[in-house]
PDB file of C-alpha atoms in Angstrom:
ATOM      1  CA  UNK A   1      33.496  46.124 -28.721  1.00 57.00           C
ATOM      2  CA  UNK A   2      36.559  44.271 -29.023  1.00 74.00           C
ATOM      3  CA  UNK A   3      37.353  41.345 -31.767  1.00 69.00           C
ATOM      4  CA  UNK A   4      37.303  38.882 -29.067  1.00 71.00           C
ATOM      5  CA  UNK A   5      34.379  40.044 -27.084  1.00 75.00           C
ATOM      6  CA  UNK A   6      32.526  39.899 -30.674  1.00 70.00           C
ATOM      7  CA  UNK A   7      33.955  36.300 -31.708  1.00 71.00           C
ATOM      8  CA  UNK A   8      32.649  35.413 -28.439  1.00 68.00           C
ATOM      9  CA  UNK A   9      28.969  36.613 -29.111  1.00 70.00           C
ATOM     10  CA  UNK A  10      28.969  34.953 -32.073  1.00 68.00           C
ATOM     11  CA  UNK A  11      30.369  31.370 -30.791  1.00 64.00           C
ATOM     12  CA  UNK A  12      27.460  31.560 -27.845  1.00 62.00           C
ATOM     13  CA  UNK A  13      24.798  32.702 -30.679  1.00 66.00           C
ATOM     14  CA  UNK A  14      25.656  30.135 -33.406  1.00 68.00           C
ATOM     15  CA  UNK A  15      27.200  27.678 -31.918  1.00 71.00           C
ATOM     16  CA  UNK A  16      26.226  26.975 -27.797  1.00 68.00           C
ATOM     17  CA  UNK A  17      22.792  28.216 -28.342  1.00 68.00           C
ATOM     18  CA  UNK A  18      21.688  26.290 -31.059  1.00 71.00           C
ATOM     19  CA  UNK A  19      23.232  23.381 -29.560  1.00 74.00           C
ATOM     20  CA  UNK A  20      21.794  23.551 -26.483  1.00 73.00           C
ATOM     21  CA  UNK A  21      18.464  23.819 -28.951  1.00 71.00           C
ATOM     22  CA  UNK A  22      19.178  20.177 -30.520  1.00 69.00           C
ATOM     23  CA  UNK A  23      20.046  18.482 -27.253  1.00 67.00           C
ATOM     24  CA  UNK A  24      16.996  19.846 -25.063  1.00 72.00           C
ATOM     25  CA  UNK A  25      14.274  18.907 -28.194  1.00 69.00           C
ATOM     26  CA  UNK A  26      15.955  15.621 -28.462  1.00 58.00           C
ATOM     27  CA  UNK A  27      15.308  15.384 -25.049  1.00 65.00           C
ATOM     28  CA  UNK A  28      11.592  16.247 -25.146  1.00 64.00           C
ATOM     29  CA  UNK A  29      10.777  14.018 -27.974  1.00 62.00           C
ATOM     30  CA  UNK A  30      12.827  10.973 -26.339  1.00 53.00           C
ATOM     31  CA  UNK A  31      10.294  11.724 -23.377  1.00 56.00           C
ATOM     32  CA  UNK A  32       7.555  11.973 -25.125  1.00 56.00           C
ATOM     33  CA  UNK A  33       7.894   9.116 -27.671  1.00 51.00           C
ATOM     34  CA  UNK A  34       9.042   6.629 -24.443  1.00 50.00           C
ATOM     35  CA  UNK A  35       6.766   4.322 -23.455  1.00 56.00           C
ATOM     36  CA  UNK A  36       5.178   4.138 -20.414  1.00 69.00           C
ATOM     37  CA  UNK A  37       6.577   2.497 -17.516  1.00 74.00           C
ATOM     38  CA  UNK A  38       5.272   1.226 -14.557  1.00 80.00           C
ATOM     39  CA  UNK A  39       6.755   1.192 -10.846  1.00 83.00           C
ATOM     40  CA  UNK A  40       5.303  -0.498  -7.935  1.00 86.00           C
ATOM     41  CA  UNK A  41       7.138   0.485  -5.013  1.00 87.00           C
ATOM     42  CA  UNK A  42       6.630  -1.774  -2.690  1.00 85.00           C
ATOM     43  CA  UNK A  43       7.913  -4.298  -4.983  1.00 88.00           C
ATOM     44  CA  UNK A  44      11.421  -2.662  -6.152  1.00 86.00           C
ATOM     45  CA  UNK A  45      12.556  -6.257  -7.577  1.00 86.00           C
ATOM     46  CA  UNK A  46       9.878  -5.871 -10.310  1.00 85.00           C
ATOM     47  CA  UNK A  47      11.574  -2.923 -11.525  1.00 81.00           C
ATOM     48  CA  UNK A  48       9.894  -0.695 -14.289  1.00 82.00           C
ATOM     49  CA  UNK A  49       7.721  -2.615 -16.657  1.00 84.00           C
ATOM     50  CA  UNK A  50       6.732  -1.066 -19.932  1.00 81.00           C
ATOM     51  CA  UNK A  51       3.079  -0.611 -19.388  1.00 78.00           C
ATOM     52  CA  UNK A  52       1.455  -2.180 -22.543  1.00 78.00           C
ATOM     53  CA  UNK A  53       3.793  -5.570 -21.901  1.00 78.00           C
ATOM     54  CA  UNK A  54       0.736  -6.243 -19.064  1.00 86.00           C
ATOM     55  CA  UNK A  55      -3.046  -7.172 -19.695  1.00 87.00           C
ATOM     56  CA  UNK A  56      -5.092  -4.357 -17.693  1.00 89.00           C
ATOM     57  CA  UNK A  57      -6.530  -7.616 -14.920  1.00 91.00           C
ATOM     58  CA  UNK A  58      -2.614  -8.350 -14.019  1.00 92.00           C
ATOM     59  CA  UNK A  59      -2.255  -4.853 -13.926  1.00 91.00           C
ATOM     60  CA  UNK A  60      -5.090  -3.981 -11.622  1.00 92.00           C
ATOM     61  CA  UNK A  61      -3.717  -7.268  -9.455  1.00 94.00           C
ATOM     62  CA  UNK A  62      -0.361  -5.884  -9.248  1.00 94.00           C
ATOM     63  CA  UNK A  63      -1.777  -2.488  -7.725  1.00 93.00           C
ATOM     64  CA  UNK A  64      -3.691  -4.457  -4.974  1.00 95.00           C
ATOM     65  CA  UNK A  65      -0.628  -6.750  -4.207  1.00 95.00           C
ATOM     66  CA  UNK A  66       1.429  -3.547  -3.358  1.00 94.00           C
ATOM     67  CA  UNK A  67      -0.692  -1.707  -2.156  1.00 94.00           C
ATOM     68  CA  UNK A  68      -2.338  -4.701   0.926  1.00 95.00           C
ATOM     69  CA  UNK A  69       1.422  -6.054   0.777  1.00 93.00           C
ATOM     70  CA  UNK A  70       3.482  -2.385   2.004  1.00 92.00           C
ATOM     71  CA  UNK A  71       0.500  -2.463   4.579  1.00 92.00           C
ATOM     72  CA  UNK A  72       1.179  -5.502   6.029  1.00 93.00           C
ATOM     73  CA  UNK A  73       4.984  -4.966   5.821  1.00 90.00           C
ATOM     74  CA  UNK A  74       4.214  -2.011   8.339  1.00 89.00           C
ATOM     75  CA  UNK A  75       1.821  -4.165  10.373  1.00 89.00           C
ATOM     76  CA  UNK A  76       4.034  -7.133  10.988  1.00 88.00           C
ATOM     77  CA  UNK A  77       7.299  -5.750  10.632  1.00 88.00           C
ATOM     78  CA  UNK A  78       6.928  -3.150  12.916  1.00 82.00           C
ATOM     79  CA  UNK A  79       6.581  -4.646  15.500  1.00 79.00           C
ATOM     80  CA  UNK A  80       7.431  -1.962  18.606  1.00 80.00           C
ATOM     81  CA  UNK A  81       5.488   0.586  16.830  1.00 76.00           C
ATOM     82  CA  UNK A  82       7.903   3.038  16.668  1.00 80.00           C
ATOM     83  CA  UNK A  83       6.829   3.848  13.265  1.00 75.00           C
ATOM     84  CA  UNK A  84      10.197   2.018  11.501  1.00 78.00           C
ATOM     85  CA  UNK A  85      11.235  -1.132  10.547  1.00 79.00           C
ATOM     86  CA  UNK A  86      14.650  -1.674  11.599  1.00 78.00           C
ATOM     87  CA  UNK A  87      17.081  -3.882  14.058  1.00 78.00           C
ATOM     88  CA  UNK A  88      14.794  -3.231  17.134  1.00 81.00           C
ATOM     89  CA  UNK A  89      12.052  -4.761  15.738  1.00 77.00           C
ATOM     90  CA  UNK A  90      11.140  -8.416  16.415  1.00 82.00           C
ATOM     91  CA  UNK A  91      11.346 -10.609  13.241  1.00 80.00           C
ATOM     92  CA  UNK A  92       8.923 -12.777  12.717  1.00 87.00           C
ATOM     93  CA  UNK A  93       7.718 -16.177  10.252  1.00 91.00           C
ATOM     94  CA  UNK A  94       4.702 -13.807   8.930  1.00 91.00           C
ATOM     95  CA  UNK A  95       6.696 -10.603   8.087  1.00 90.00           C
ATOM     96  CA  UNK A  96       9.337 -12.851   6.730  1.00 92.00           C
ATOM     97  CA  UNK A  97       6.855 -14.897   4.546  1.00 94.00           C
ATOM     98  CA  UNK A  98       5.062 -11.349   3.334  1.00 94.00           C
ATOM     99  CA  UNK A  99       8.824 -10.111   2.302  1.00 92.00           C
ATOM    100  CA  UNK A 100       9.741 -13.027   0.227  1.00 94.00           C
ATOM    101  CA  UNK A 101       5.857 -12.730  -1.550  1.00 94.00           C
ATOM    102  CA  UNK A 102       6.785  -9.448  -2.530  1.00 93.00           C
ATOM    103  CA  UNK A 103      10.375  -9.341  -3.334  1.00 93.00           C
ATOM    104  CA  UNK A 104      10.737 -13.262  -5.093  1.00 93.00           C
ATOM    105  CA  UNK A 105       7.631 -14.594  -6.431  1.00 95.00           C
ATOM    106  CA  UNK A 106       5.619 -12.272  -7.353  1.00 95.00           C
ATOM    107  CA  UNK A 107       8.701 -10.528  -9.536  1.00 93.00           C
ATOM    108  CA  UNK A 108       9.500 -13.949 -11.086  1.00 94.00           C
ATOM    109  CA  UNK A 109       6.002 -14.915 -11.823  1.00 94.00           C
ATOM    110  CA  UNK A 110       5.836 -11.713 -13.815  1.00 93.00           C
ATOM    111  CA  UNK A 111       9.297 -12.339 -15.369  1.00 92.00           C
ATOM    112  CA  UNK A 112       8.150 -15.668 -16.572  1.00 91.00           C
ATOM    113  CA  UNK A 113       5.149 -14.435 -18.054  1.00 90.00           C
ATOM    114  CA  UNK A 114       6.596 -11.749 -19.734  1.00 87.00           C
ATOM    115  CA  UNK A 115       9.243 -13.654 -21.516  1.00 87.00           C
ATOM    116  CA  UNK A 116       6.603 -16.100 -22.413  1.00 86.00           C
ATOM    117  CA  UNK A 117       4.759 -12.628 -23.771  1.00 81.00           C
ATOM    118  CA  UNK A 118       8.239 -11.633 -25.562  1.00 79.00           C
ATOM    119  CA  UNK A 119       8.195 -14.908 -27.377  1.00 78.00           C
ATOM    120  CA  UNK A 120       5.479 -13.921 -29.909  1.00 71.00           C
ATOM    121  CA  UNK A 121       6.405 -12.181 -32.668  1.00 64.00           C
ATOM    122  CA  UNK A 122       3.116  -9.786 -32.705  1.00 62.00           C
ATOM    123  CA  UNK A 123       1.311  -8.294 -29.656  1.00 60.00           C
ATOM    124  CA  UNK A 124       1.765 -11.218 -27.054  1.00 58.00           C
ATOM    125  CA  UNK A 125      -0.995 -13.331 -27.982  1.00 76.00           C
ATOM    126  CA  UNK A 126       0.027 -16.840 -27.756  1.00 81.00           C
ATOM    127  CA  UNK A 127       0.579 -16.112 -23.920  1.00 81.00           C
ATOM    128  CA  UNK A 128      -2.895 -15.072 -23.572  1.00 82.00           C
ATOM    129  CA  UNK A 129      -4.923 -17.234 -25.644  1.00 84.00           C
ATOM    130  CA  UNK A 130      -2.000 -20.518 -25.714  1.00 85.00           C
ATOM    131  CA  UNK A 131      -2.828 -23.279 -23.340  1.00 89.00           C
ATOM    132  CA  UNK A 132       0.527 -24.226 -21.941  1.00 89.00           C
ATOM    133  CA  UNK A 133       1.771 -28.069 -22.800  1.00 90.00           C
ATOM    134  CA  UNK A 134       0.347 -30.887 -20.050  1.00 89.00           C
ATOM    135  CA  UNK A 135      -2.094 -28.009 -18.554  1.00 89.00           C
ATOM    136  CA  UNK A 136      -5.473 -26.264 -19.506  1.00 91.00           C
ATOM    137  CA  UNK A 137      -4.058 -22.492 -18.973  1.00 92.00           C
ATOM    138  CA  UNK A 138      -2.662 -20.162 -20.714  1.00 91.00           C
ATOM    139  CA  UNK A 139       0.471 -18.079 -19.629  1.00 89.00           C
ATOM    140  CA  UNK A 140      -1.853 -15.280 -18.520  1.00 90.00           C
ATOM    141  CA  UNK A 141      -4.113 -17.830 -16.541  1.00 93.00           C
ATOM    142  CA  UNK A 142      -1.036 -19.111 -14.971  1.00 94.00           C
ATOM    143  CA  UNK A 143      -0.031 -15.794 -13.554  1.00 94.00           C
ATOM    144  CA  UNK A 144      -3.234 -14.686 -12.417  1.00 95.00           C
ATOM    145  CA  UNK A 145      -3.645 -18.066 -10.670  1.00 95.00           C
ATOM    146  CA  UNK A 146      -0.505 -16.860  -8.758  1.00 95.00           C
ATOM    147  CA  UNK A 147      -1.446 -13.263  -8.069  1.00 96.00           C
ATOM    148  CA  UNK A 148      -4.785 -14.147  -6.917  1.00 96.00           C
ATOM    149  CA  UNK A 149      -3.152 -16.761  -4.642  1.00 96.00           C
ATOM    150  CA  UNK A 150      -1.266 -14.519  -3.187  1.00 96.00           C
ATOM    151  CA  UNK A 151      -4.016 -11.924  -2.828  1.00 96.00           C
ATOM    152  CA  UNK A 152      -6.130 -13.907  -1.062  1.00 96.00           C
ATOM    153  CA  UNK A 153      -3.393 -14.782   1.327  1.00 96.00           C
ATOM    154  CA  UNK A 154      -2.380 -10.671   1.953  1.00 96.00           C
ATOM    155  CA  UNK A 155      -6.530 -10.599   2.616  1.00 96.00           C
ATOM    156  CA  UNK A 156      -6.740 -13.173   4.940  1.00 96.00           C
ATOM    157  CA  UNK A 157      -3.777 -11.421   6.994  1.00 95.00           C
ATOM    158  CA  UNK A 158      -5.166  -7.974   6.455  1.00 95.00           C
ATOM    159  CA  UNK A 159      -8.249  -9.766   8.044  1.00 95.00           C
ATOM    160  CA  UNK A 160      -6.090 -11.594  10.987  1.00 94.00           C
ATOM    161  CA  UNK A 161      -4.680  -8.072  12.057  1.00 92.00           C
ATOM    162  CA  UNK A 162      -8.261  -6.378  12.237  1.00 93.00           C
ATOM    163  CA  UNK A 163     -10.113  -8.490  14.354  1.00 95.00           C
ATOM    164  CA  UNK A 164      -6.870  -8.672  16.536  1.00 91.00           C
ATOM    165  CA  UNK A 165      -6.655  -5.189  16.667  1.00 90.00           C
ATOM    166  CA  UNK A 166     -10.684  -4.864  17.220  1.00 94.00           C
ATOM    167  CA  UNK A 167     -10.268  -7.584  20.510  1.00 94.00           C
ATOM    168  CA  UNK A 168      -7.863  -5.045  21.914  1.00 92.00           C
ATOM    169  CA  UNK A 169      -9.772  -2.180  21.419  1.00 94.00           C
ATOM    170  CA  UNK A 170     -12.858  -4.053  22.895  1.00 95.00           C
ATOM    171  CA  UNK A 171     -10.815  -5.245  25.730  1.00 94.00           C
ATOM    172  CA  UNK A 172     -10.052  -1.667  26.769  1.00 93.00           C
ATOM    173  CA  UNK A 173     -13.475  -0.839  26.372  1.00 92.00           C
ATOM    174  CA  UNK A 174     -14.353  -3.314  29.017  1.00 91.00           C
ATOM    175  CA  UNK A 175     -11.526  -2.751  31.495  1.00 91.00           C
ATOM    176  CA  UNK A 176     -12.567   0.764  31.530  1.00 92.00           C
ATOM    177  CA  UNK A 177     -16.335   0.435  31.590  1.00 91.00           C
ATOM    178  CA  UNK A 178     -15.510  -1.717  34.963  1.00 90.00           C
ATOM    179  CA  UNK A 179     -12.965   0.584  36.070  1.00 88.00           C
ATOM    180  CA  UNK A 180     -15.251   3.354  36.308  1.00 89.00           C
ATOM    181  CA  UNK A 181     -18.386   1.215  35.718  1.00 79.00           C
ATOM    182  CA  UNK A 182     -19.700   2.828  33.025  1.00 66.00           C
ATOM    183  CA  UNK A 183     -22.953   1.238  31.481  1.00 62.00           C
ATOM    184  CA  UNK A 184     -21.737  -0.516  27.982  1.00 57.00           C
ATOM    185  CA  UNK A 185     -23.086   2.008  25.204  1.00 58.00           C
ATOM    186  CA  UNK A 186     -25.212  -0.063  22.869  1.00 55.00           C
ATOM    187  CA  UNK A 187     -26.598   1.670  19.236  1.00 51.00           C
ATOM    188  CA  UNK A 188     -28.719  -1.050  18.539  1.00 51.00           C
ATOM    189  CA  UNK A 189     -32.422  -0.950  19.433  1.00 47.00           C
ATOM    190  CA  UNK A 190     -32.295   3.306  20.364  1.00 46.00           C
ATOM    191  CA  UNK A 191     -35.559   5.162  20.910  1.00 46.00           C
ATOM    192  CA  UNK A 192     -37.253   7.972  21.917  1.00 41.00           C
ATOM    193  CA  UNK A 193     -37.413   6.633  25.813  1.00 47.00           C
ATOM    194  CA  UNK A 194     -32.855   6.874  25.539  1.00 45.00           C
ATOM    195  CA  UNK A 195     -33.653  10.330  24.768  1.00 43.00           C
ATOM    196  CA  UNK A 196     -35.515  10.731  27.666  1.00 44.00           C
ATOM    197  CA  UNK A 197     -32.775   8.821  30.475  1.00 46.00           C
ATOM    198  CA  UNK A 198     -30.303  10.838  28.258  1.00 45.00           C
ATOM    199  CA  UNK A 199     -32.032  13.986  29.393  1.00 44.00           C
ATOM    200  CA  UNK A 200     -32.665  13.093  32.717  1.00 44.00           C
ATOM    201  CA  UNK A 201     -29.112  12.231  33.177  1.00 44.00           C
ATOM    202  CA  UNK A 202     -28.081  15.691  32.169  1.00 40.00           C
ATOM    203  CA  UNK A 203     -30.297  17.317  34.574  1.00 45.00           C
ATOM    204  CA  UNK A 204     -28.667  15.145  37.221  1.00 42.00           C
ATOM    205  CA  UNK A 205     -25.199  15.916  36.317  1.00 39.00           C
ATOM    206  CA  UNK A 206     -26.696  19.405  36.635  1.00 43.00           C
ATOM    207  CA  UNK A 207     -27.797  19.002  39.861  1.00 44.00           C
ATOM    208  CA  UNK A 208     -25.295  19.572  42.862  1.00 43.00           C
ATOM    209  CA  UNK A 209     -24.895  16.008  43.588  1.00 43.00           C
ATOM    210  CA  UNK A 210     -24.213  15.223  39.741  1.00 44.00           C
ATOM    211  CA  UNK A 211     -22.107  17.754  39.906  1.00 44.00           C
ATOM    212  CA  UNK A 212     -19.844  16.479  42.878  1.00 43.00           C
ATOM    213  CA  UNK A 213     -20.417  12.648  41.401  1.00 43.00           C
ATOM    214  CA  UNK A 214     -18.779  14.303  38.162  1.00 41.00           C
ATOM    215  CA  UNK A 215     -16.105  15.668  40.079  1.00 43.00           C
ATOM    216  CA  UNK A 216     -15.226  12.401  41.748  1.00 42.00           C
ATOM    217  CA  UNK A 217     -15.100  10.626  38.863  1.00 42.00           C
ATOM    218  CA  UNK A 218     -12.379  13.521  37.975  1.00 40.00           C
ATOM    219  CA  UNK A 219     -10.478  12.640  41.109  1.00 44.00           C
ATOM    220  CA  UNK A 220     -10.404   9.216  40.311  1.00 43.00           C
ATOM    221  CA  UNK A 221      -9.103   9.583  36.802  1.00 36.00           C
ATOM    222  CA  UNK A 222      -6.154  11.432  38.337  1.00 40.00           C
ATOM    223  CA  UNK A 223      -4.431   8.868  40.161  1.00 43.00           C
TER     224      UNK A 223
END
């Protein structure tokens, strides 16, 4: 072994080693001793928020806001269901209403409180328990009073979309019950006499008339 090749060794074993030591514990601990941040998605303008800076309600409020809110991004934004949202799609009042819910207020209603939370000295009380001046709420009241505004709203459209949705489906149900003219299907009110027509309509379909009514239907599918 040469001097070099030995002065070498002994700069990686004392000196980049040991570094390399320091920096990755540093690292660790940093990680470990951060606090815990949290990151709602579809609300990017809200940013990471240290997690104890937020009663547990707002919290949980927060969740369902993003949560109903990237949902009904998807719903009204996309609006050739291509699966994007992007120039083809038609823009509309709702979608644009839902956007500026999500990326405005709600982020500056949670600014607001939390600089009203910053202002105490201790853990944040006096925006939780203060009633704010000319008002009978307290910073915290205030907020949830907007969250649960808007909540209610993202629920009512949420709502909208379903039973629109649920027409459609029922109006294909009914174009194709008379297309092929198909008795409507009703679960209510079932008893052992269904059972019965349900077996005598097997036997039928059995039969080979059934069999050549089942193959007409076929036929008529096809065209």
């Amino acid at each position: 072994m040469t001097q070099m090749t030995a002065m070498f060794i002994m700069f990686v074993l004392y000196g980049v080693l040991p570094a390399a030591g320091l920096y990755l514990g540093y690292r660790g601990i940093k990680k470990m001793t951060a606090p815990k941040m949290l990151e709602y998605k579809a609300m990017p303008q809200l940013g990471y928020i240290p997690e104890k800076s937020l009663p547990a309600d707002i919290k949980t409020m927060l969740a369902q806001i993003n949560e109903k809110g990237e949902k009904l991004r998807v719903i009204y934004g996309d609006t050739n269901n291509d699966g994007k949202i992007d120039d083809k799609d038609t823009v509309n009042e709702t979608y644009i209403m839902i956007q500026n819910l999500m990326d405005r207020h709600v982020p500056l209603a949670v600014a607001d409180y939390r600089r009203l939370h910053d202002l105490d000295v201790g853990d944040g009380a006096r925006a939780d328990t203060t009633k704010i001046k000319h008002s009978n709420v307290t910073g915290k009241e205030a907020l949830l009073e907007v969250l649960t505004t808007i909540d209610a709203q993202f629920d009512d459209l949420l709502n909208a979309s379903y039973h629109k949705d649920g027409q459609k489906l029922l109006a294909t149900s009914r174009y194709l019950q008379k297309r092929f003219k198909t008795p409507a299907v009703s679960h209510e009110g079932q008893n052992l006499d269904d059972s019965a027509d349900d077996e005598a309509g097997i036997q039928t379909l059995e039969t080979p008339a059934g069999a050549a009514a089942k193959k007409a239907r076929a036929d008529d599918i096809k065209r």
